[in-house]
Amino acid sequence: MIGQITIHVLFATALMSTLLYFLSIKAGDTYARVARGLFGLLTLGLLGAATGLIILILQHRFEYTYVQSYSSTELPLHLLIATMYSGQEGSFLLWTLLVAVIGVGLQPYARRHGYESQAMAFYGLILCFLTLLLVAKNPFAYVWETYARDGVAEGFVPQAGRGLNPLLHNGWITIHPPILFSGFAAMSVSFVFAMAGLLKREYHRWIDVALPWTLFATAVLGFGIMLGGFWAYETLGWGGFWGWDPVENSSLIPWLVSVALVHTMLVQKRTRGLVKTNVILAVAAFVMVLYSTFLTRSGILGDTSVHSFVDPGKFAFWILLLFMSTFTILGIVLVMRRRVDMNVNREEFSPRTREFMLSIGAAIVMASAVLVTIGTSWPVIMEVLGRPKVAIAIDFYNKVHIILLPAMLLVNGLSLLVQWRATTVSSFKRGLVRALVISLVATALSVLLGARDFVSILLAFGAWFSLVINGQIVLALYRRAPSTLGAYVSHAGIALLVFGIITTANYSETHHAQLVQGVPSKVGDYTLTFEGKEQVEKEFADREKFEYAIRIVGNDTDKVVKPVLYWSDFNRRQSAFLEPGIRWGLMNDLYVAPKAYDTEDVEHRTTVRRDTTYRVPIDSAVALRFVGFTMPMTETPAPDGRMRMSARLDVTVGGEQLDSTLRVPTRLTQGAEGMSFEQEWTLIPGTTIEVGLVDIKRNNADPTKSTGDLVFRDTSKPAPVARDIFTVEFAVKPLISLVWFGVITMVLGFVVSIVRYGRGKQRPPVGVAQDTPLAGTEVSAKAEASDTDAQQS
Amino acid sequence: MKPRYLIGLVLIIVIAALSFMMLDESSIEYADLDRAARLGKTVQVVGTWVKEDGSSYDAASNLFSFRMKDEQGKQIDVVLEGAKPNNFEIATSIVVKGRIEGSTLKASNVLTKCPSKYEGQASDLKAS
């Protein structure tokens, strides 16, 4: 009860704080002081709610629907804590909490820069919507409230929880969602500063204030996305790290917009251009966070994704829609009202300048964001337009980025060869020729090493071009001005990531293999042996989880990996849970994805249809023609009293048909799960082969279409022992380590930039402060080196 | 109009046209079996698994086969390249992505839709 009331009070507190912050814009600090206090209370309240939820989970208070739905008594501590945000209600609570916590850091910062009232008013408004969502999806609801219609009595306490989805049982659940949500939460900061800038008519200063936060949000979200990809690759066994799934896209889209925003903000910081572009992009980045949340949380994309979508109910659906439209409209209205006012600095960038190149780069990144958005939304767009429902094949995204990605890399390289404001033709040419020669040689080397198709070569050239130029600058600067290296490190990281994408997407080798226990099989260039299985996680009653030891030998490797395949009561044992086994390596990963586990079919089970002739699997000289079943009433019961049915077979041995039809009887047992059959082995006359009838599938509509399953054995030979068979997909993934290494490098670059811009040492914009020599007007090598200090891309 | 804007405009139109073409090419229509047979290209068919006819996975060829019924009640044999999809048995409906070749639907992917996936139900509650 107290939990639910708390959520309502928190919503009221958010409303009050927001209202007072809006009032304080005109009325001043008296209101702001109260609003500030309320904001602090709100954050404490949210912290309390989250802690309270965790405590309820730890105490296994199953009368709470959320606790009952997502946790169980067997879960270890870290997973119990992760349960707090594993369900929809809890994940909204985590998001809200992180927004509030970031707000606590934001408030003094905004105050210091004189933006508190405006920024925090909009920030509070975001929290109003988030807490309203919590009111609709209250994590503290009782089971008798949730299931009121099913007649669950008040005060009823369920005995056990449903447990956490076994797919989520690993360490990644404890870090991936909090980091991703921190990224989402931080994305709201650039938006509120843009709004504040518009209100205050300070169209340049908000950029300086917001830039470190935008960098922070982009870095954190990018890192979170990578962790998701790593999780999918390492644990979920989806085979890759990226599948253009709506859920993946929905975090990528805001990230792309934010990346574009970082670049255009830098242009404005240096040249005072792109004023409108920046406010529009700041609005767009935040609106895309909301749009993505709407797409993935409203249940609207239901059947197009591998992720499970839970329909949140009508109320939450409309809140999400209202949330998104409110901020879209607010953003548009404010931008439109200030549009004339913002025409403060209309000038054209000449093509041979960094500002021009950065604008083009941002435009390409935005093109990517727009196309991914359209692709992800296409099923919804078609539905709204009343056209036949469609889905988008993932090759759409691949095709689009085959064009956009090389363009991004080339523009990135070019942007570093030119300088702010103006570049002399000679210095540009010198740099370009050098970079082109090196990257062409490197690309040629890549071709020698195995790059074959045009797309790979094109991408590799782009990546080399970007890597060479960024690498040169890093090498030139890392002693003199390490604090300015952020951007170059980030871009070098992206180039490495692209190499990893090329090799894994185009040069992975995948083989399908059936591994019989103890028998080495040649799979590709390697020998795989299934050595045996071992049960793990015995404390969980819902599953018998086995690790299957697979030895991989070949190419100087001799390593045992342990993929996992198991069944769990969580999904009523309807399908298996899978985890891959990976031999990690710098040069390549060997990836064993389990597919099926079976025992060898030593009985040669064969399904027979009527009036069809079958060869006996263990003796091709013998053929059978199935002519029908006998009915139980025409058969004498078995000695143990059970009813019998028989399959009637016309038998041909060595081309000669036997005179009489062979009757193969089976004994019937009626069980809870239907009829079961026990065969009576029947010798085929003139051979050593016995046949048994082990299953009958009746077709009541047309009895002539009923089928039977026959098994065979050779009485002249010892009975073979059934061995276990483990079916796997074995893949060699070259240089996939570059994917992770590239993204981490990129994030590290962001960290360097955050430190640099967060310290607040502001450089006057180039060409505005007259006492600073215009960057790029000097041509000497010395000047060029010192200017790189000012370079940023 | 300045030539730079003109070039920009032309570029935007070209990119928009190209991406629309790609979008059209990559879009996979939802169709029933009759339409799927007529179109002869990859579509998505919504329907249910015909439980009575069973299902089988052949590990050697990595093919999963079963029989499905579309929303019009028409049936077809489906051969999926890959193992049995998750939650296949409890799915209330399935979405099969593939194309009809001869008398079978060659599927590249089967999505399963479950009654509020992994959501609790009142029937799961047991008293203490």
Coordinates of C-alpha atoms in Angstrom, one line a residue, chain A residues 35-547:
Chain A
A35 CA 11.3 23.7 -6.6
R36 CA 14.9 22.7 -5.9
G37 CA 13.9 21.2 -2.5
L38 CA 11.0 19.3 -4.2
F39 CA 13.3 18.0 -6.8
G40 CA 15.6 16.7 -4.1
L41 CA 12.7 15.1 -2.4
L42 CA 11.5 13.5 -5.6
T43 CA 15.0 12.0 -6.1
L44 CA 15.1 10.7 -2.6
G45 CA 11.6 9.3 -3.0
L46 CA 12.6 7.5 -6.2
L47 CA 15.7 6.2 -4.5
G48 CA 13.4 5.0 -1.7
A49 CA 11.0 3.4 -4.1
A50 CA 13.7 1.5 -5.9
T51 CA 15.3 0.4 -2.6
G52 CA 11.9 -0.6 -1.4
L53 CA 11.3 -2.7 -4.5
I54 CA 14.6 -4.4 -4.1
I55 CA 13.9 -5.1 -0.4
L56 CA 10.5 -6.6 -1.4
I57 CA 12.2 -8.8 -4.0
L58 CA 14.9 -9.9 -1.5
Q59 CA 12.2 -10.8 1.0
H60 CA 10.2 -12.7 -1.6
R61 CA 7.0 -10.8 -1.0
F62 CA 5.0 -12.6 -3.7
E63 CA 1.8 -10.8 -2.9
Y64 CA 3.3 -8.0 -5.1
T65 CA 2.6 -8.8 -8.7
Y66 CA 6.0 -7.5 -9.9
V67 CA 7.9 -9.6 -7.3
Q68 CA 5.8 -12.7 -8.2
S69 CA 6.2 -12.2 -12.0
Y70 CA 9.9 -11.8 -12.2
S71 CA 11.7 -13.3 -9.2
S72 CA 11.9 -16.6 -7.3
T73 CA 13.5 -17.8 -4.1
E74 CA 16.3 -19.7 -5.9
L75 CA 17.9 -16.6 -7.5
P76 CA 21.3 -15.5 -6.3
L77 CA 21.7 -12.0 -4.9
H78 CA 22.9 -10.2 -8.0
L79 CA 20.0 -11.5 -10.1
L80 CA 17.5 -10.6 -7.4
I81 CA 18.8 -7.1 -7.5
A82 CA 18.6 -7.1 -11.3
T83 CA 15.0 -8.2 -11.0
M84 CA 14.3 -4.7 -9.9
Y85 CA 14.5 -3.6 -13.6
S86 CA 13.9 -6.8 -15.5
G87 CA 10.3 -6.3 -15.9
Q88 CA 8.5 -3.4 -17.6
E89 CA 7.4 -1.6 -14.5
G90 CA 10.8 -1.9 -12.9
S91 CA 12.6 -0.7 -16.0
F92 CA 10.5 2.4 -16.1
L93 CA 11.4 3.0 -12.4
L94 CA 15.1 2.6 -13.1
W95 CA 14.9 5.0 -16.0
T96 CA 13.0 7.5 -13.9
L97 CA 15.5 7.1 -11.0
L98 CA 18.5 7.6 -13.3
V99 CA 16.9 10.8 -14.8
A100 CA 16.4 12.1 -11.3
V101 CA 19.9 11.3 -10.2
I102 CA 21.4 12.9 -13.2
G103 CA 19.2 15.8 -12.5
V104 CA 20.8 16.2 -9.1
G105 CA 24.1 16.7 -10.8
L106 CA 22.6 18.8 -13.5
Q107 CA 20.9 21.3 -11.2
P108 CA 24.0 23.0 -9.6
Y109 CA 25.7 22.9 -13.0
A110 CA 22.7 24.6 -14.7
R111 CA 22.5 27.1 -11.8
R112 CA 26.2 28.0 -12.2
H113 CA 25.6 28.8 -15.8
G114 CA 22.4 30.7 -15.1
Y115 CA 20.1 28.2 -16.8
E116 CA 18.6 26.5 -13.7
S117 CA 14.9 27.7 -13.9
Q118 CA 14.5 27.1 -17.6
A119 CA 16.5 23.8 -17.9
M120 CA 15.1 22.3 -14.7
A121 CA 11.5 23.2 -15.7
F122 CA 11.8 21.2 -18.8
Y123 CA 13.7 18.5 -17.0
G124 CA 11.0 18.3 -14.4
L125 CA 8.4 18.0 -17.1
I126 CA 10.2 14.9 -18.4
L127 CA 10.0 13.5 -14.8
C128 CA 6.3 14.3 -14.6
F129 CA 5.6 12.0 -17.6
L130 CA 7.9 9.3 -16.3
T131 CA 6.3 9.3 -12.8
L132 CA 2.9 9.3 -14.5
L133 CA 4.0 6.1 -16.4
L134 CA 4.8 4.6 -13.0
V135 CA 1.4 5.5 -11.8
A136 CA 0.0 3.6 -14.8
K137 CA 2.5 0.7 -14.5
N138 CA 2.8 0.6 -10.7
P139 CA 5.6 -1.8 -9.6
F140 CA 3.9 -2.0 -6.2
A141 CA 0.6 -3.4 -7.4
Y142 CA -0.7 -6.5 -5.5
V143 CA -1.7 -9.7 -7.2
W144 CA -5.3 -9.3 -6.2
E145 CA -5.4 -6.0 -8.0
T146 CA -3.6 -7.2 -11.1
Y147 CA -5.7 -10.3 -11.4
A148 CA -8.9 -8.8 -9.9
R149 CA -10.9 -10.1 -12.9
D150 CA -9.6 -13.7 -12.4
G151 CA -11.1 -13.6 -8.9
V152 CA -7.9 -13.6 -6.9
A153 CA -9.0 -12.9 -3.3
E154 CA -7.6 -9.9 -1.4
G155 CA -4.8 -10.8 0.9
F156 CA -3.8 -13.8 -1.1
V157 CA -0.1 -14.6 -1.0
P158 CA 1.2 -16.8 -3.8
Q159 CA 3.6 -19.5 -2.7
A160 CA 6.3 -19.0 -5.4
G161 CA 7.5 -16.5 -7.9
R162 CA 7.5 -17.2 -11.6
G163 CA 11.2 -16.6 -11.7
L164 CA 13.5 -14.6 -13.9
N165 CA 13.6 -15.6 -17.6
P166 CA 16.7 -18.0 -17.8
L167 CA 17.9 -16.0 -20.8
L168 CA 18.7 -13.2 -18.3
H169 CA 20.6 -15.3 -15.8
N170 CA 24.0 -13.9 -16.2
G171 CA 26.2 -11.0 -15.2
W172 CA 25.3 -8.8 -18.2
I173 CA 21.8 -8.1 -16.9
T174 CA 23.4 -6.3 -13.9
I175 CA 25.3 -3.8 -16.1
H176 CA 23.7 -3.5 -19.6
P177 CA 20.3 -2.1 -18.7
P178 CA 21.6 0.4 -16.1
I179 CA 24.2 1.7 -18.6
L180 CA 21.7 1.9 -21.5
F181 CA 19.2 3.7 -19.3
S182 CA 21.8 6.1 -18.0
G183 CA 22.5 6.9 -21.7
F184 CA 18.8 7.5 -22.4
A185 CA 18.5 9.6 -19.3
A186 CA 21.5 11.7 -20.1
M187 CA 20.1 12.3 -23.6
S188 CA 17.5 14.6 -22.1
V189 CA 20.1 17.1 -20.9
S190 CA 21.1 18.5 -24.3
F191 CA 17.4 18.9 -25.0
V192 CA 16.6 20.9 -21.9
F193 CA 19.6 23.2 -22.5
A194 CA 18.5 23.8 -26.0
M195 CA 15.0 24.7 -24.7
A196 CA 16.6 26.9 -22.1
G197 CA 18.8 28.6 -24.7
L198 CA 15.7 29.3 -26.8
L199 CA 13.8 30.7 -23.9
K200 CA 16.7 33.0 -22.9
R201 CA 17.5 33.8 -26.5
E202 CA 21.0 32.7 -26.0
Y203 CA 21.6 30.8 -29.1
H204 CA 25.3 30.3 -28.7
R205 CA 26.0 30.0 -25.0
W206 CA 23.8 26.9 -24.5
I207 CA 26.1 25.0 -26.8
D208 CA 29.1 25.5 -24.5
V209 CA 27.0 24.5 -21.5
A210 CA 25.4 21.4 -23.2
L211 CA 28.4 20.0 -25.0
P212 CA 30.0 18.0 -22.2
W213 CA 26.6 16.5 -21.4
T214 CA 26.0 15.6 -25.0
L215 CA 29.3 13.9 -25.2
F216 CA 28.6 12.1 -22.0
A217 CA 25.2 10.9 -23.2
T218 CA 26.7 9.7 -26.5
A219 CA 29.5 7.9 -24.8
V220 CA 27.4 6.1 -22.3
L221 CA 24.6 5.2 -24.8
G222 CA 27.2 3.9 -27.3
F223 CA 28.9 1.8 -24.6
G224 CA 25.5 0.5 -23.5
I225 CA 24.6 -0.5 -27.1
M226 CA 27.9 -2.3 -27.4
L227 CA 27.3 -4.2 -24.2
G228 CA 24.0 -5.4 -25.6
G229 CA 25.7 -6.6 -28.7
F230 CA 28.4 -8.4 -26.7
W231 CA 25.7 -10.0 -24.5
A232 CA 23.9 -11.3 -27.5
Y233 CA 27.1 -12.7 -28.9
E234 CA 28.5 -14.1 -25.7
T235 CA 25.5 -15.6 -24.0
L236 CA 22.4 -15.6 -26.1
G237 CA 24.0 -17.4 -29.0
W238 CA 22.3 -15.4 -31.7
G239 CA 25.5 -15.8 -33.6
G240 CA 26.3 -12.2 -34.2
F241 CA 26.4 -9.0 -32.3
W242 CA 24.0 -7.0 -34.3
G243 CA 20.8 -8.0 -36.1
W244 CA 19.0 -4.7 -36.9
D245 CA 16.2 -5.8 -34.6
P246 CA 13.7 -3.1 -33.6
V247 CA 15.0 -3.1 -30.1
E248 CA 18.6 -2.7 -31.2
N249 CA 17.6 0.0 -33.7
S250 CA 15.6 1.9 -31.1
S251 CA 18.7 2.5 -29.1
L252 CA 20.9 3.1 -32.1
I253 CA 18.7 5.9 -33.6
P254 CA 19.0 8.3 -30.7
W255 CA 22.7 7.6 -30.6
L256 CA 23.1 8.4 -34.2
V257 CA 21.2 11.7 -33.8
S258 CA 23.3 12.5 -30.8
V259 CA 26.5 11.8 -32.8
A260 CA 25.4 14.2 -35.5
L261 CA 24.6 16.8 -32.8
V262 CA 28.0 16.5 -31.2
H263 CA 29.5 17.5 -34.6
T264 CA 27.2 20.3 -35.4
M265 CA 27.7 21.7 -31.9
L266 CA 31.4 21.8 -32.5
V267 CA 30.8 23.7 -35.7
Q268 CA 28.7 26.3 -33.9
K269 CA 31.2 26.5 -31.1
R270 CA 34.0 27.4 -33.6
T271 CA 32.1 29.3 -36.3
R272 CA 28.8 30.4 -34.8
G273 CA 27.1 28.7 -37.7
L274 CA 24.4 26.0 -37.7
V275 CA 22.4 27.8 -35.0
K276 CA 19.0 26.4 -36.0
T277 CA 20.4 23.0 -36.9
N278 CA 21.6 22.6 -33.4
V279 CA 18.4 23.3 -31.6
I280 CA 16.5 21.1 -34.1
L281 CA 19.0 18.2 -33.6
A282 CA 18.9 18.6 -29.8
V283 CA 15.1 18.3 -30.0
A284 CA 15.3 15.4 -32.4
A285 CA 17.8 13.4 -30.3
F286 CA 15.5 13.5 -27.3
V287 CA 12.3 13.0 -29.3
M288 CA 13.9 9.9 -30.9
V289 CA 14.6 8.5 -27.4
L290 CA 10.9 8.9 -26.7
Y291 CA 9.8 7.5 -30.1
S292 CA 12.1 4.5 -29.6
T293 CA 10.6 3.9 -26.2
F294 CA 7.1 4.2 -27.7
L295 CA 7.9 1.7 -30.5
T296 CA 9.4 -0.9 -28.2
R297 CA 7.2 -0.4 -25.1
S298 CA 3.8 0.1 -26.6
G299 CA 3.5 -3.4 -28.1
I300 CA 2.9 -1.8 -31.5
L301 CA 5.8 -3.8 -33.2
G302 CA 4.5 -7.0 -31.6
D303 CA 5.5 -9.7 -34.1
T304 CA 8.5 -8.3 -35.9
S305 CA 11.2 -8.8 -33.3
V306 CA 13.0 -11.5 -31.4
H307 CA 12.7 -9.6 -28.2
S308 CA 9.6 -10.1 -26.2
F309 CA 7.2 -7.3 -26.1
V310 CA 4.7 -7.0 -23.4
D311 CA 1.6 -5.1 -24.2
P312 CA 1.5 -2.5 -21.4
G313 CA -2.2 -1.8 -21.6
K314 CA -4.2 1.1 -23.0
F315 CA -3.5 3.6 -20.3
A316 CA 0.3 3.3 -20.6
F317 CA 0.1 3.3 -24.4
W318 CA -1.6 6.7 -24.4
I319 CA 0.8 8.1 -21.8
L320 CA 3.7 7.0 -24.0
L321 CA 2.1 8.6 -27.0
L322 CA 1.3 11.8 -25.1
F323 CA 4.8 11.9 -23.7
M324 CA 6.3 11.7 -27.2
S325 CA 3.9 14.2 -28.8
T326 CA 4.1 16.7 -26.0
F327 CA 7.9 17.1 -26.3
T328 CA 7.8 17.0 -30.1
I329 CA 5.2 19.8 -30.2
L330 CA 7.0 21.8 -27.4
G331 CA 10.2 21.6 -29.4
I332 CA 8.7 22.6 -32.7
V333 CA 6.7 25.5 -31.2
L334 CA 9.7 27.0 -29.4
V335 CA 11.9 26.6 -32.4
M336 CA 9.3 28.2 -34.7
R337 CA 8.8 31.1 -32.4
R338 CA 12.4 31.9 -32.3
R339 CA 13.2 31.1 -35.9
V340 CA 13.6 34.7 -37.2
D341 CA 15.5 35.7 -34.1
M342 CA 17.9 32.9 -34.7
N343 CA 19.1 34.2 -38.0
V344 CA 22.0 35.8 -36.2
N345 CA 24.8 34.4 -38.3
R346 CA 23.9 33.4 -41.8
E347 CA 26.9 32.7 -43.8
E348 CA 27.9 30.0 -46.2
F349 CA 30.7 27.5 -45.5
S350 CA 33.1 27.2 -48.3
P351 CA 33.7 23.6 -49.2
R352 CA 37.4 23.5 -48.3
T353 CA 36.8 24.1 -44.6
R354 CA 36.3 21.9 -41.6
E355 CA 32.9 23.3 -40.8
F356 CA 31.7 22.3 -44.2
M357 CA 33.1 18.8 -43.9
L358 CA 31.6 18.4 -40.4
S359 CA 28.2 19.5 -41.7
I360 CA 28.3 17.0 -44.5
G361 CA 29.4 14.3 -42.0
A362 CA 26.6 15.2 -39.7
A363 CA 24.2 15.1 -42.6
I364 CA 25.4 11.6 -43.5
V365 CA 25.0 10.4 -39.9
M366 CA 21.5 11.9 -39.9
A367 CA 20.7 10.1 -43.2
S368 CA 21.6 6.9 -41.5
A369 CA 19.4 7.8 -38.5
V370 CA 16.5 8.7 -40.7
L371 CA 16.7 5.6 -42.8
V372 CA 17.0 3.3 -39.8
T373 CA 14.0 5.1 -38.3
I374 CA 12.0 4.6 -41.5
G375 CA 13.0 1.0 -41.8
T376 CA 12.0 0.3 -38.2
S377 CA 8.8 2.1 -38.4
W378 CA 7.8 0.8 -41.9
P379 CA 5.4 -1.9 -40.6
V380 CA 3.7 0.7 -38.4
I381 CA 3.6 3.3 -41.3
M382 CA 2.1 0.8 -43.6
E383 CA -0.5 -0.2 -41.1
V384 CA -1.5 3.5 -40.4
L385 CA -1.8 4.1 -44.1
G386 CA -4.1 1.1 -44.4
R387 CA -1.7 -0.7 -46.8
P388 CA -1.0 -4.4 -46.5
K389 CA 1.2 -5.2 -43.6
V390 CA 4.9 -5.5 -44.4
A391 CA 8.2 -6.2 -42.7
I392 CA 11.6 -4.9 -43.6
A393 CA 14.3 -7.4 -44.4
I394 CA 17.6 -6.6 -42.7
D395 CA 19.4 -6.4 -46.0
F396 CA 17.7 -3.0 -46.3
Y397 CA 19.9 -1.7 -43.5
N398 CA 23.0 -3.4 -44.8
K399 CA 22.5 -2.0 -48.3
V400 CA 21.9 1.6 -47.0
H401 CA 25.0 1.5 -44.9
I402 CA 27.2 0.0 -47.7
I403 CA 26.8 3.5 -49.2
L404 CA 26.7 5.6 -46.0
L405 CA 29.5 4.0 -44.0
P406 CA 32.3 4.6 -46.6
A407 CA 31.0 8.1 -47.1
M408 CA 31.2 8.8 -43.4
L409 CA 34.7 7.4 -43.2
L410 CA 35.9 9.4 -46.2
V411 CA 34.3 12.7 -45.0
N412 CA 35.9 12.1 -41.5
G413 CA 39.3 11.8 -43.1
L414 CA 38.8 14.8 -45.3
S415 CA 37.5 16.9 -42.4
L416 CA 40.8 16.5 -40.7
L417 CA 42.8 17.5 -43.8
V418 CA 41.0 20.8 -44.0
Q419 CA 41.0 23.5 -41.3
W420 CA 38.5 25.8 -39.8
R421 CA 37.6 28.8 -41.9
A422 CA 40.0 28.3 -44.8
T423 CA 42.5 25.8 -46.1
T424 CA 45.2 26.5 -48.7
V425 CA 45.1 24.3 -51.7
S426 CA 48.7 23.2 -51.3
S427 CA 48.5 22.0 -47.7
F428 CA 45.2 20.2 -48.4
K429 CA 46.7 18.5 -51.5
R430 CA 49.8 17.5 -49.6
G431 CA 47.8 15.9 -46.8
L432 CA 45.3 14.2 -49.2
V433 CA 48.0 12.7 -51.4
R434 CA 49.9 11.3 -48.5
A435 CA 46.8 9.8 -46.9
L436 CA 45.5 8.4 -50.2
V437 CA 48.8 6.7 -51.0
I438 CA 49.1 5.1 -47.6
S439 CA 45.4 3.9 -47.5
L440 CA 45.6 2.6 -51.1
V441 CA 48.7 0.6 -50.2
A442 CA 47.0 -0.7 -47.1
T443 CA 43.8 -1.6 -49.0
A444 CA 45.9 -3.4 -51.6
L445 CA 47.5 -5.3 -48.7
S446 CA 44.0 -6.2 -47.4
V447 CA 43.1 -7.6 -50.8
L448 CA 46.3 -9.7 -50.7
L449 CA 45.3 -10.9 -47.3
G450 CA 41.9 -12.1 -48.6
A451 CA 39.5 -9.2 -49.1
R452 CA 37.7 -10.2 -52.3
D453 CA 34.3 -8.6 -52.8
F454 CA 33.8 -5.0 -53.9
V455 CA 31.9 -4.0 -50.8
S456 CA 34.6 -5.2 -48.4
I457 CA 37.3 -3.5 -50.4
L458 CA 35.3 -0.2 -50.5
L459 CA 34.7 -0.3 -46.8
A460 CA 38.3 -1.3 -46.1
F461 CA 39.5 1.7 -48.1
G462 CA 37.3 4.1 -46.2
A463 CA 38.4 2.6 -42.9
W464 CA 42.1 2.8 -43.8
F465 CA 41.7 6.4 -45.0
S466 CA 40.1 7.4 -41.7
L467 CA 42.5 5.4 -39.6
V468 CA 45.6 6.7 -41.4
I469 CA 44.6 10.3 -40.9
N470 CA 43.4 10.0 -37.3
G471 CA 46.4 7.8 -36.5
Q472 CA 48.8 10.4 -37.9
I473 CA 47.3 13.1 -35.7
V474 CA 47.3 10.9 -32.6
L475 CA 51.0 10.1 -33.2
A476 CA 51.8 13.8 -33.7
L477 CA 49.9 15.1 -30.7
Y478 CA 50.0 12.5 -27.9
R479 CA 53.0 14.0 -26.2
R480 CA 52.2 17.6 -26.7
A481 CA 48.5 17.8 -26.2
P482 CA 47.0 14.5 -25.0
S483 CA 43.9 16.2 -23.8
T484 CA 42.9 17.1 -27.3
L485 CA 43.1 13.6 -28.7
G486 CA 39.5 12.5 -27.9
A487 CA 38.0 12.9 -31.3
Y488 CA 40.9 11.3 -33.2
V489 CA 40.9 8.3 -30.8
S490 CA 37.2 7.9 -31.2
H491 CA 37.4 8.0 -35.0
A492 CA 40.3 5.5 -35.0
G493 CA 38.0 3.3 -32.9
I494 CA 35.2 3.6 -35.4
A495 CA 37.6 2.6 -38.2
L496 CA 38.7 -0.5 -36.2
L497 CA 35.1 -1.3 -35.6
V498 CA 34.4 -1.2 -39.4
F499 CA 37.3 -3.6 -40.0
G500 CA 35.7 -6.0 -37.5
I501 CA 32.3 -5.6 -39.2
I502 CA 33.9 -6.4 -42.6
T503 CA 35.7 -9.5 -41.5
T504 CA 32.8 -10.9 -39.4
A505 CA 30.1 -10.1 -41.8
N506 CA 31.8 -11.2 -45.0
Y507 CA 34.5 -13.7 -44.0
S508 CA 33.0 -15.8 -41.3
E509 CA 32.9 -19.4 -42.1
T510 CA 29.9 -21.4 -40.7
H511 CA 29.5 -25.1 -40.7
H512 CA 26.7 -27.3 -39.6
A513 CA 27.9 -30.4 -37.7
Q514 CA 26.5 -33.5 -36.0
L515 CA 28.8 -34.5 -33.3
V516 CA 28.5 -38.1 -32.0
Q517 CA 29.8 -38.5 -28.5
G518 CA 33.4 -39.6 -28.5
V519 CA 33.8 -39.5 -32.3
P520 CA 36.1 -36.7 -33.7
S521 CA 34.5 -35.0 -36.7
K522 CA 36.3 -32.9 -39.3
V523 CA 34.5 -29.5 -39.5
G524 CA 36.0 -27.0 -41.8
D525 CA 39.7 -26.7 -40.9
Y526 CA 39.1 -28.0 -37.4
T527 CA 38.4 -31.3 -35.7
L528 CA 35.5 -31.2 -33.2
T529 CA 34.9 -33.9 -30.5
F530 CA 31.9 -34.0 -28.3
E531 CA 33.4 -35.4 -25.1
G532 CA 30.5 -35.5 -22.6
K533 CA 28.2 -33.4 -20.6
E534 CA 28.1 -32.1 -17.0
Q535 CA 25.2 -30.7 -15.1
V536 CA 25.5 -27.2 -13.7
E537 CA 23.3 -24.9 -11.6
K538 CA 21.7 -27.8 -9.7
E539 CA 20.2 -25.4 -7.2
F540 CA 17.5 -24.4 -9.8
A541 CA 14.5 -26.7 -9.6
D542 CA 13.1 -25.6 -12.9
R543 CA 15.8 -27.0 -15.1
E544 CA 18.5 -29.6 -15.7
K545 CA 21.1 -27.5 -17.2
F546 CA 24.0 -29.2 -18.9
E547 CA 27.3 -28.0 -20.3

